[in-house]
PDB file of C-alpha atoms and ligand atoms in Angstrom:
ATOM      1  CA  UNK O   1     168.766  65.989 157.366  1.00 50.00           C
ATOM      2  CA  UNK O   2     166.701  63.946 155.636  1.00 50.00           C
ATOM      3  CA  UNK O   3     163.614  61.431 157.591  1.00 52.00           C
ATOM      4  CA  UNK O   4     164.046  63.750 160.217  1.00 47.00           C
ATOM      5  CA  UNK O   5     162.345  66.705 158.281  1.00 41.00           C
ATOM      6  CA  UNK O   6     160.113  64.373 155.882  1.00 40.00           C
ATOM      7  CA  UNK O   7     158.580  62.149 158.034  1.00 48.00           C
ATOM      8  CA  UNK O   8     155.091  62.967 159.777  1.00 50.00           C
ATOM      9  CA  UNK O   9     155.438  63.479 163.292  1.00 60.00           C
ATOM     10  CA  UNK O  10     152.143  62.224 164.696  1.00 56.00           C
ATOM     11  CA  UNK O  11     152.852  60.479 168.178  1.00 65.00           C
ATOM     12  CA  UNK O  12     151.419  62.206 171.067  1.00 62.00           C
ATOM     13  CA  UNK O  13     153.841  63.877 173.194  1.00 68.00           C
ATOM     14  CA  UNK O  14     151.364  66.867 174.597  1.00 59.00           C
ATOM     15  CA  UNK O  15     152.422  64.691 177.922  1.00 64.00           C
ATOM     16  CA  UNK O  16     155.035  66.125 179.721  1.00 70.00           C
ATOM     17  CA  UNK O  17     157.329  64.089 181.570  1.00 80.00           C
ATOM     18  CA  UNK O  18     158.506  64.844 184.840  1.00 75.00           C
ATOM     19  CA  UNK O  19     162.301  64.562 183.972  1.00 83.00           C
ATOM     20  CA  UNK O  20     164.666  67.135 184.011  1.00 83.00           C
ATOM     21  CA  UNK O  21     166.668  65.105 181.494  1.00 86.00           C
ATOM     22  CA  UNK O  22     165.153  65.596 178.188  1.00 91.00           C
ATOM     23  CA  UNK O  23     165.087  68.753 176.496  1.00 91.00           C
ATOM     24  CA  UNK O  24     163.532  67.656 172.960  1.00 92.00           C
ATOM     25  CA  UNK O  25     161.780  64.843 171.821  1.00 93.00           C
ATOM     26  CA  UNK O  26     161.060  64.131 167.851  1.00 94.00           C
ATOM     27  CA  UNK O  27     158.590  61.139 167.952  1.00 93.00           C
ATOM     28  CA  UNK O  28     157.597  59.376 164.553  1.00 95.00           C
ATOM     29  CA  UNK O  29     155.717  56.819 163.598  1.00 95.00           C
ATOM     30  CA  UNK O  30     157.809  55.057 161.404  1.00 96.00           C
ATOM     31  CA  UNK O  31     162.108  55.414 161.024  1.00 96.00           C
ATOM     32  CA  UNK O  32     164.871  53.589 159.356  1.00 97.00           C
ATOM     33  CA  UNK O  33     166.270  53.469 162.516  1.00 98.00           C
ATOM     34  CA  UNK O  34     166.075  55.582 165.595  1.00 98.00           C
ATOM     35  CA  UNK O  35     169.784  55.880 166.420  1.00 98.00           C
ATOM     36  CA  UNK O  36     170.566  56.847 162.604  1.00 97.00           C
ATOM     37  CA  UNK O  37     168.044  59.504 163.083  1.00 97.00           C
ATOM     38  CA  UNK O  38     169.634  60.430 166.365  1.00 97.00           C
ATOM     39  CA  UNK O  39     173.220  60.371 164.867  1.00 97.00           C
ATOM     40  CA  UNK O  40     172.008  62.746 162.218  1.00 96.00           C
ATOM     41  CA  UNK O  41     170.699  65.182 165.123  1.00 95.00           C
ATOM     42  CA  UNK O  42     173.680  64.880 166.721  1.00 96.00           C
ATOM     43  CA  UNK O  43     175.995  65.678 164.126  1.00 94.00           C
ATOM     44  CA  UNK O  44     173.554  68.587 163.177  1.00 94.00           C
ATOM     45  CA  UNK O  45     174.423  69.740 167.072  1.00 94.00           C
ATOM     46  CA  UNK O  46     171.250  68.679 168.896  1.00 95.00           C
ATOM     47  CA  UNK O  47     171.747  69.469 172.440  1.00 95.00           C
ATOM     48  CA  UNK O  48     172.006  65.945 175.287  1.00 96.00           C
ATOM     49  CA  UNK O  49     168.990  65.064 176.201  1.00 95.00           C
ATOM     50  CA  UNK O  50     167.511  64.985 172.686  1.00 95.00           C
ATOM     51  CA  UNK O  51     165.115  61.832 172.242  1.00 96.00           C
ATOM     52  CA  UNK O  52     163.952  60.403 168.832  1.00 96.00           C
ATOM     53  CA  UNK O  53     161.334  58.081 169.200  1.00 96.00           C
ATOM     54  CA  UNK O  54     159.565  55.632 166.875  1.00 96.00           C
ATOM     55  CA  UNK O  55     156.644  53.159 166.679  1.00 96.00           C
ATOM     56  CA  UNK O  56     157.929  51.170 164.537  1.00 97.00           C
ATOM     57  CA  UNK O  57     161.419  50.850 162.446  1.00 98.00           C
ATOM     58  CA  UNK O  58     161.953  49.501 159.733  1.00 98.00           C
ATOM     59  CA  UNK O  59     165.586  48.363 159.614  1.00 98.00           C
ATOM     60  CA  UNK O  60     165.943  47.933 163.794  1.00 98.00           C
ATOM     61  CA  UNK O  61     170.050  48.053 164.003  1.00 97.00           C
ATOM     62  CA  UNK O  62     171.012  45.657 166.903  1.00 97.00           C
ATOM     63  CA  UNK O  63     174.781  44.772 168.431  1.00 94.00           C
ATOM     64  CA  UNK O  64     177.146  43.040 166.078  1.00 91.00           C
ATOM     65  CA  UNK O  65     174.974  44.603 162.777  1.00 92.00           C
ATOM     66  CA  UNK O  66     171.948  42.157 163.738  1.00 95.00           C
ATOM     67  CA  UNK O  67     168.611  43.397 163.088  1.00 97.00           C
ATOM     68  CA  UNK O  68     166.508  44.560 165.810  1.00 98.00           C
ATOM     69  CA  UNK O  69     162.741  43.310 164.770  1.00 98.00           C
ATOM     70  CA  UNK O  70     160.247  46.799 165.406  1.00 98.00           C
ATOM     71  CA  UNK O  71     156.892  45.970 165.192  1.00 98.00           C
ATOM     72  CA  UNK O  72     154.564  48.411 166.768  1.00 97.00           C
ATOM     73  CA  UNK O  73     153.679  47.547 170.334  1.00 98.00           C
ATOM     74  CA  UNK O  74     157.566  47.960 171.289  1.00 98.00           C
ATOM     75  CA  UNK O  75     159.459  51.217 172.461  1.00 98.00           C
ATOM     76  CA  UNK O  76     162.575  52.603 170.185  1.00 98.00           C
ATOM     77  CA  UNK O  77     164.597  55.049 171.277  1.00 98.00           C
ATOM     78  CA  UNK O  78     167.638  56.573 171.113  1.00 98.00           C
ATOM     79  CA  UNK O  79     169.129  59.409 173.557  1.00 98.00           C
ATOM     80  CA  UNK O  80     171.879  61.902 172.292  1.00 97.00           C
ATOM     81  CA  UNK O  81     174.782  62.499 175.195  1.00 97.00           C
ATOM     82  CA  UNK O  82     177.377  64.758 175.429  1.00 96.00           C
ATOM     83  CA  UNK O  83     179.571  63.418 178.039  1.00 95.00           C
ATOM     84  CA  UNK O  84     182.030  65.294 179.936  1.00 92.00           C
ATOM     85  CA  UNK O  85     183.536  62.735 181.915  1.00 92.00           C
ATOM     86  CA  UNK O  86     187.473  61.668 180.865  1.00 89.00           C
ATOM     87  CA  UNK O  87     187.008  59.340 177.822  1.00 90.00           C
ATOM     88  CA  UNK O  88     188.325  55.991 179.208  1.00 90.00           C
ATOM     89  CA  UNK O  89     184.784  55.836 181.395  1.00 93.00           C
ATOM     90  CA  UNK O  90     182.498  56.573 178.017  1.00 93.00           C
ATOM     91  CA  UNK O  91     183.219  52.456 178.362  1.00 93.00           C
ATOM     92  CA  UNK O  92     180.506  52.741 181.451  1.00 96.00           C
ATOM     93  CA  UNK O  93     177.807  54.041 179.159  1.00 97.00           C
ATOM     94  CA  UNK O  94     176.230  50.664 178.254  1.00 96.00           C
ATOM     95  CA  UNK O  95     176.302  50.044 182.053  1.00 97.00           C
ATOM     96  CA  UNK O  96     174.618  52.786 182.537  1.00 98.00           C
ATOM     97  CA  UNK O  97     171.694  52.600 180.348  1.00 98.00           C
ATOM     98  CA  UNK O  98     171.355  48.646 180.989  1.00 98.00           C
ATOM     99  CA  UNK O  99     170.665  49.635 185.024  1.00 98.00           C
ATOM    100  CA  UNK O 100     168.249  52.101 183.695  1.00 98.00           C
ATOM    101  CA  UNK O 101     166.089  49.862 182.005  1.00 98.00           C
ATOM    102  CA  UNK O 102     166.278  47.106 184.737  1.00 98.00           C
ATOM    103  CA  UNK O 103     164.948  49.054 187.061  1.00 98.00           C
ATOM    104  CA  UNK O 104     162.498  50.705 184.815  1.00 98.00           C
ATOM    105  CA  UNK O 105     161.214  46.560 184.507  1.00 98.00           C
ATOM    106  CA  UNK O 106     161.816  45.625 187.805  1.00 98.00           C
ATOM    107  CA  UNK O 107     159.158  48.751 188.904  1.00 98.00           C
ATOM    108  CA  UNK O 108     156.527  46.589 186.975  1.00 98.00           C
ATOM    109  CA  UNK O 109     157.572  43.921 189.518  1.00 98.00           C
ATOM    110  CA  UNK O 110     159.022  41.904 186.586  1.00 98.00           C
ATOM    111  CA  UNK O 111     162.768  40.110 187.790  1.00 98.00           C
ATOM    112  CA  UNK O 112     164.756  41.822 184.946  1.00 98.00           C
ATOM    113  CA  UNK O 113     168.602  40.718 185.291  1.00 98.00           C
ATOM    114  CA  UNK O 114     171.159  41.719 183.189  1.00 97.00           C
ATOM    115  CA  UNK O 115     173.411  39.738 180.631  1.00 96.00           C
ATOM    116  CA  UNK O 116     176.973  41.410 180.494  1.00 95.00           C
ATOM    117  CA  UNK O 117     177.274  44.152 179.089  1.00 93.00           C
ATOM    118  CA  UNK O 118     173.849  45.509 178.742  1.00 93.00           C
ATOM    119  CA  UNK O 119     171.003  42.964 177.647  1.00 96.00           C
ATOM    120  CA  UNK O 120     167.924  42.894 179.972  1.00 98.00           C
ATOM    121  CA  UNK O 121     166.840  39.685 180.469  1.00 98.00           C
ATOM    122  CA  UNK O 122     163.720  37.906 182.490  1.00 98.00           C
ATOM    123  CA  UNK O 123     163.589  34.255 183.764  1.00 97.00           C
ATOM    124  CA  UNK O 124     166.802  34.060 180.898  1.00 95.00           C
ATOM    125  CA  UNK O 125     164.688  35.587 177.916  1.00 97.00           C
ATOM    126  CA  UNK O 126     165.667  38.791 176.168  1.00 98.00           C
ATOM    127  CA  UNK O 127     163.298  41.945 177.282  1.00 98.00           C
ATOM    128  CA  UNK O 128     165.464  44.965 175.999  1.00 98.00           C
ATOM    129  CA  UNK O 129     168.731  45.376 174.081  1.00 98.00           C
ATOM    130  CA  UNK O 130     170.957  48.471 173.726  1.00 98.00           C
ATOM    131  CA  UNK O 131     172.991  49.734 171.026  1.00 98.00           C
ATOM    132  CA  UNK O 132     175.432  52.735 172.060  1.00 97.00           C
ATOM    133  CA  UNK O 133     177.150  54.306 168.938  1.00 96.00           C
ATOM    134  CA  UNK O 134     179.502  57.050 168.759  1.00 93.00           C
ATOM    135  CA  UNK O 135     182.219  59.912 167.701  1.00 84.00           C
ATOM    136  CA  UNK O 136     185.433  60.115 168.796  1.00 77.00           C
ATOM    137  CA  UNK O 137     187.508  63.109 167.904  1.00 76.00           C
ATOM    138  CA  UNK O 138     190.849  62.616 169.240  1.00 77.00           C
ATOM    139  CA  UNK O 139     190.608  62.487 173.083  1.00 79.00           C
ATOM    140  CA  UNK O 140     187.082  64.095 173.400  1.00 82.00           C
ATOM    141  CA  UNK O 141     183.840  61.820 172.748  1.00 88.00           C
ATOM    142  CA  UNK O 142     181.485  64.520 171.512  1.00 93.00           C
ATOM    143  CA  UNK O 143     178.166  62.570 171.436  1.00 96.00           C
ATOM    144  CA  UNK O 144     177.038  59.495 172.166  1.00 97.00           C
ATOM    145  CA  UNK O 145     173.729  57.696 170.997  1.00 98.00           C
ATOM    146  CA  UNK O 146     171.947  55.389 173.272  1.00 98.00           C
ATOM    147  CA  UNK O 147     169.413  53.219 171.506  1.00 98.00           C
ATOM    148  CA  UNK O 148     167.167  50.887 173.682  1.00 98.00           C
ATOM    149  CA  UNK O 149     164.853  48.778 172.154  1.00 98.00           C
ATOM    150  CA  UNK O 150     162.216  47.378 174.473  1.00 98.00           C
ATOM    151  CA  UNK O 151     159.677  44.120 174.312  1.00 98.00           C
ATOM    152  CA  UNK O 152     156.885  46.692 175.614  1.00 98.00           C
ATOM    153  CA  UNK O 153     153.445  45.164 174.456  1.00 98.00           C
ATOM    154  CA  UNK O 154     155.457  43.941 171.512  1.00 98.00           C
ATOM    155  CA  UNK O 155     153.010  40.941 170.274  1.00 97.00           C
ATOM    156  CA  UNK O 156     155.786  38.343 169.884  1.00 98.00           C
ATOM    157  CA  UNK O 157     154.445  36.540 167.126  1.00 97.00           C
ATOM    158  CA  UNK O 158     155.810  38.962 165.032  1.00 97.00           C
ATOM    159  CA  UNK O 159     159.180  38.158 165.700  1.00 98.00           C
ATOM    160  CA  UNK O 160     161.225  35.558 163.939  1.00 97.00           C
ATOM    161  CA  UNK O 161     160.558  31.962 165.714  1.00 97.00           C
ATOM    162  CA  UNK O 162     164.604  31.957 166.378  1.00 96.00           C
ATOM    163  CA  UNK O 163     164.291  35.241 168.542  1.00 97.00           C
ATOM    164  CA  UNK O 164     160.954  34.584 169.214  1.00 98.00           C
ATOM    165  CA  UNK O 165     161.547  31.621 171.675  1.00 96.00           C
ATOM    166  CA  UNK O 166     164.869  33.615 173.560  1.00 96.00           C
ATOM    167  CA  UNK O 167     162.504  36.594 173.635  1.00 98.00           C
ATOM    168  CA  UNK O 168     159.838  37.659 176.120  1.00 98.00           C
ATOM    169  CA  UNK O 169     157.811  41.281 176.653  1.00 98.00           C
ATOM    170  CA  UNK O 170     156.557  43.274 180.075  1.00 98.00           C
ATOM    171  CA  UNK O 171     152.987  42.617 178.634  1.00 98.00           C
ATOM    172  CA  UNK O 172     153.842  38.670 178.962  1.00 98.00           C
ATOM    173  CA  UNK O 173     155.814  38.850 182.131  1.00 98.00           C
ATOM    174  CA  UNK O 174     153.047  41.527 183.753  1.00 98.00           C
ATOM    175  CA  UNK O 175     149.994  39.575 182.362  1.00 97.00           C
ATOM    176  CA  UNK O 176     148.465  42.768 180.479  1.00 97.00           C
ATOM    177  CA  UNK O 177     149.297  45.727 178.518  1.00 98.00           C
ATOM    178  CA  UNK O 178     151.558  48.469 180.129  1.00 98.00           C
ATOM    179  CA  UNK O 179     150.399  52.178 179.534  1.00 97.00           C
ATOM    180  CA  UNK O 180     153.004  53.340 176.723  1.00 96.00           C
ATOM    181  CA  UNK O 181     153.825  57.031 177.752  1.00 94.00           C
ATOM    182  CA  UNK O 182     153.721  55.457 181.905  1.00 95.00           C
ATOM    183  CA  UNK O 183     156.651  53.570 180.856  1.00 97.00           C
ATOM    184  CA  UNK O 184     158.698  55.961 179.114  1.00 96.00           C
ATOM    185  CA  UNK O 185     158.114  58.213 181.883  1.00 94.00           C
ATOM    186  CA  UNK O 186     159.457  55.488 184.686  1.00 96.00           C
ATOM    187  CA  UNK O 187     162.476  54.894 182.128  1.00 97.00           C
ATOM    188  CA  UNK O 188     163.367  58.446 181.669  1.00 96.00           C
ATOM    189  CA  UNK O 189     163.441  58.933 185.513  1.00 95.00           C
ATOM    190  CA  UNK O 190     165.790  55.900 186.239  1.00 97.00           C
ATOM    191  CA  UNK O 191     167.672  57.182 182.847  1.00 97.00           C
ATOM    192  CA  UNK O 192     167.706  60.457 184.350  1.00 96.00           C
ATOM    193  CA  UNK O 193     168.995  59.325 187.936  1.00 97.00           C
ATOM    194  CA  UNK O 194     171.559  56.597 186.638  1.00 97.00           C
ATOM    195  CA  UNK O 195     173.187  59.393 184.060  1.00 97.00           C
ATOM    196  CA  UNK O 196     173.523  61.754 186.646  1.00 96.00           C
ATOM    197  CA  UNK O 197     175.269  59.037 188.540  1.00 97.00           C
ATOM    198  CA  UNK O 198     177.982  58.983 185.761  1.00 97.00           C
ATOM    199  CA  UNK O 199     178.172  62.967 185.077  1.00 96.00           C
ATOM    200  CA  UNK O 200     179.259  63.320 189.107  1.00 96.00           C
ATOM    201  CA  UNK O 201     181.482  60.523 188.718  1.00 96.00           C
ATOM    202  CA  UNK O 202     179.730  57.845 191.032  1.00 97.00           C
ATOM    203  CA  UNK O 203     181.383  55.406 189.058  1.00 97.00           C
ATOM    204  CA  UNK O 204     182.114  53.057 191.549  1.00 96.00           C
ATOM    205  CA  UNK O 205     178.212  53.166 192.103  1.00 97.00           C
ATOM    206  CA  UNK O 206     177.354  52.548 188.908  1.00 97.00           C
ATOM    207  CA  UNK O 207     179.250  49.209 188.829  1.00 96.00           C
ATOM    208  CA  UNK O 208     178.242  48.379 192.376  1.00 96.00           C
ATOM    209  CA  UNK O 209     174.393  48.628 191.422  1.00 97.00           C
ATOM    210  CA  UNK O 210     174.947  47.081 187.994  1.00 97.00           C
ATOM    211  CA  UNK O 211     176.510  44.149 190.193  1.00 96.00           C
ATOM    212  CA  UNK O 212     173.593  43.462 192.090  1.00 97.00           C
ATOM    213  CA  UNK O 213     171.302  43.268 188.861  1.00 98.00           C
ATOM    214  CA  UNK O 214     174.077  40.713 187.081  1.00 97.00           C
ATOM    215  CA  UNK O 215     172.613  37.257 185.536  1.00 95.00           C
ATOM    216  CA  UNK O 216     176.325  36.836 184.294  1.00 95.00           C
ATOM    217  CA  UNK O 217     178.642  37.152 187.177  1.00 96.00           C
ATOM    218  CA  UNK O 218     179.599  33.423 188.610  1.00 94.00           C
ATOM    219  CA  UNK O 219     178.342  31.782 185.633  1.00 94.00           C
ATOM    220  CA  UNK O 220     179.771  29.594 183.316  1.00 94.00           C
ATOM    221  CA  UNK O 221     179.978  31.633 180.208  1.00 94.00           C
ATOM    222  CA  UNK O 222     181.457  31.823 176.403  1.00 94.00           C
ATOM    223  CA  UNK O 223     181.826  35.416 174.872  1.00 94.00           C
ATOM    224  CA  UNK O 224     182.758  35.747 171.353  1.00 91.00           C
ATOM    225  CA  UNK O 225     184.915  38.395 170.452  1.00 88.00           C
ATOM    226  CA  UNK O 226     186.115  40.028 167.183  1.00 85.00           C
ATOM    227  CA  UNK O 227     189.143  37.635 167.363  1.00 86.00           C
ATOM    228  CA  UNK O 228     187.948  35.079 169.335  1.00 89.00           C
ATOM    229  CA  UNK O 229     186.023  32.743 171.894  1.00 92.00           C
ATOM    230  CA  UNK O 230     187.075  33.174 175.575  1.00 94.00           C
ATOM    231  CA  UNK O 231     185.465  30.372 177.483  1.00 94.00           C
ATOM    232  CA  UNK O 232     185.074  30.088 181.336  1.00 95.00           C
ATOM    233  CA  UNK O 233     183.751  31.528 184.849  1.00 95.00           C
ATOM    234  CA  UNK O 234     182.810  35.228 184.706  1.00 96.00           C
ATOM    235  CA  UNK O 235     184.559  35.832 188.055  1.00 96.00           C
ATOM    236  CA  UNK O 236     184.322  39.878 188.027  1.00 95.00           C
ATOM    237  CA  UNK O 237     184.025  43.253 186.050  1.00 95.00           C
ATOM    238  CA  UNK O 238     186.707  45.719 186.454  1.00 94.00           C
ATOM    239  CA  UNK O 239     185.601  49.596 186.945  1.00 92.00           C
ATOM    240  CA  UNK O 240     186.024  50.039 183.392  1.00 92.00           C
ATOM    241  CA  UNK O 241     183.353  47.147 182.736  1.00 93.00           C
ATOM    242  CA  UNK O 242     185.382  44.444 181.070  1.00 94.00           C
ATOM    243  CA  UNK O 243     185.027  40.968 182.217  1.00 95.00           C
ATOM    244  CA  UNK O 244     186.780  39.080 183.769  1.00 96.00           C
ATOM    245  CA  UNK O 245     187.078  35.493 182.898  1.00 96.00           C
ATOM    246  CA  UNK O 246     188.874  32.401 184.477  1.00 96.00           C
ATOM    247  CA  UNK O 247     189.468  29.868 181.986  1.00 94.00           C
ATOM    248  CA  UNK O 248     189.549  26.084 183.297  1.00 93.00           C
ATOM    249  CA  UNK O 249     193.255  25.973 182.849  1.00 94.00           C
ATOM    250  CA  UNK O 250     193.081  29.073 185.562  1.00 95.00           C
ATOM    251  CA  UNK O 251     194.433  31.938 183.417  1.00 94.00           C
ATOM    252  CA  UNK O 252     192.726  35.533 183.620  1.00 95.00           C
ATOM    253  CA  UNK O 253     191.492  36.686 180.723  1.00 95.00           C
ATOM    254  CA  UNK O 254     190.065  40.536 180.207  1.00 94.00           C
ATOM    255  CA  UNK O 255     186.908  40.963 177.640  1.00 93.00           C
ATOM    256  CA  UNK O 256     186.781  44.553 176.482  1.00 91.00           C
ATOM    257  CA  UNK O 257     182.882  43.369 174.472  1.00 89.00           C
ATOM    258  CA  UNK O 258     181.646  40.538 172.638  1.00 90.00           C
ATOM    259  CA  UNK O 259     178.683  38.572 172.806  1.00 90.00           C
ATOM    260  CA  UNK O 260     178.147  36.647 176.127  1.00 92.00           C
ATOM    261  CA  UNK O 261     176.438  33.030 175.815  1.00 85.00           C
ATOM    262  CA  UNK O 262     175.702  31.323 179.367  1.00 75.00           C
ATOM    263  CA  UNK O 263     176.122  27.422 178.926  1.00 70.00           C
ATOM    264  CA  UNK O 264     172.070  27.201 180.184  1.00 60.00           C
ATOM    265  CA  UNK O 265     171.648  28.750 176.657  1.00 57.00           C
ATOM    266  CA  UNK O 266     173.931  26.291 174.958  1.00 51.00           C
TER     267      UNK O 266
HETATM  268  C1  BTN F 301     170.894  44.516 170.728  1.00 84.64           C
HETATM  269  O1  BTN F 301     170.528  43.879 171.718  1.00 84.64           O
HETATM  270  O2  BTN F 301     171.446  43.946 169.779  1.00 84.64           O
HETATM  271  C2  BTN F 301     170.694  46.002 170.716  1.00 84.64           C
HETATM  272  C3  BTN F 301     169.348  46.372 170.167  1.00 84.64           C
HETATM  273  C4  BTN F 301     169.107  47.860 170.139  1.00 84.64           C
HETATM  274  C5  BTN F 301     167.808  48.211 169.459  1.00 84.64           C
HETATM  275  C6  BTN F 301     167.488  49.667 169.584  1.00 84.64           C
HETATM  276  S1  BTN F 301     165.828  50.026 169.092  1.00 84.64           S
HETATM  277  C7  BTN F 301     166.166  51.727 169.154  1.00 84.64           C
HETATM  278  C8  BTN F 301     167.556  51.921 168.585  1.00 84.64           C
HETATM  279  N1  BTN F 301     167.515  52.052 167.156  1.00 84.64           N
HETATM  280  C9  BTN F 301     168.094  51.031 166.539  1.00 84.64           C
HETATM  281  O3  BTN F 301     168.168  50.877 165.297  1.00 84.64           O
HETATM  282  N2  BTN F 301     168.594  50.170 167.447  1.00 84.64           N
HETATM  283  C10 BTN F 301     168.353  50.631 168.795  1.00 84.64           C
END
């Protein structure tokens, strides 16, 4: 181990949150990078429901090796899951954790919507991104990390101008400052709820209620993949949560992940 040990641990988690969840939290001030941190605890055999927590980061990882910008005022987190549930639906995690955080932001009365698979967005602006990374060993997944980053009262002028004008925070969309350790309680609950959701094997559920919070479903989209752009109407996800996208020459094409881009963005 190495931050992990060295770093001072000076956040205040005397609170206690009322979650059933989370068995250990290791909150710092500062990190590389929450989900390294969390990988490291992992691999070290830290128990699900282990939560490392920063203030700030200082090299954010995002999707697609971007950087996620982490200056103090946001939350960082990662999560550390042990699924038991066959490995084909691990593919529902990022489903999982994007409902989670909608509905943590849509409790602050904010319209949070999300951007297949697993952006949070409000009134089109990006609120929260998550960054699932994981082991597989043969046909067993044994842990996953789930790092959210969120706009809390992230002051947005700290952020590049390029993500600065697709970004937005709860502090914006609310009109003041949201009580830190309030919010991280709300998210752990609908964390909490939506995870147990997936452990029973609701999964139908899972996509049903991540339906109803879609801003990409019916839209004209373009999704880059690894090998290349698929361009058309998101029509559907499947209960594995690919999309589904009808091209304009009417073929059916299956996105396993990539990045989405509506055409209002283009
Ligand atoms: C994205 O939208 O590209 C995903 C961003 C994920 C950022 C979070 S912040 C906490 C955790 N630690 C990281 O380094 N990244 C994730």
């Amino acid at each position: 181990m190495n931050e992990s040990v060295f770093v001072k641990k000076t956040m205040d988690f005397s609170k206690k949150f009322c979650c059933r969840f989370i068995k250990k939290i290791y909150a710092f001030d500062e990190l590389a990078s929450t989900n390294l941190t969390a990988k490291e605890l992992a691999l070290h055999g830290s128990e699900e429901g282990t939560i490392v927590i920063a203030q700030t980061q200082r090299q954010g990882r995002g999707r697609f090796d971007r950087t996620w910008q982490s200056p103090k005022g946001g939350v960082y987190l990662s999560i550390i899951l042990r699924p038991r549930t066959p490995i084909e639906k691990t593919s529902l995690l990022p489903f999982v954790a994007a409902l989670a955080v909608t509905k943590a932001v849509l409790s602050y009365g904010i319209p949070a919507r999300i951007k297949w698979p697993n952006d949070v967005l409000v009134h089109g602006k990006k609120i929260a991104g998550i960054l699932l990374e994981s082991e597989t060993s043969g046909i067993t997944v044994p842990y996953v990390v789930v790092g959210i980053g969120i706009n809390l009262n992230t002051p947005l002028s700290k952020l590049d101008v390029d993500i600065r004008k697709r970004s937005t925070s709860l502090r914006k969309e609310h009109g003041a400052s949201i009580k830190y350790y309030e919010f991280l309680d709300t998210l752990f609950q609908h964390f909490d709820r939506c995870y147990q959701l997936f452990s029973a094997g609701n999964f139908e559920q899972i996509i049903d209620e991540w339906k109803q919070h879609s801003d990409t479903l019916g839209k004209t989209i373009r999704v880059q993949t690894t090998k290349d752009m698929v361009q058309g109407t998101a029509i559907a996800i499947d209960q594995s949560g690919f999309l589904l996208i009808k091209t304009k020459e009417g073929n059916l094409i299956r996105v396993v992940s990539g990045d989405c881009i509506d055409f209002d963005d283009l």
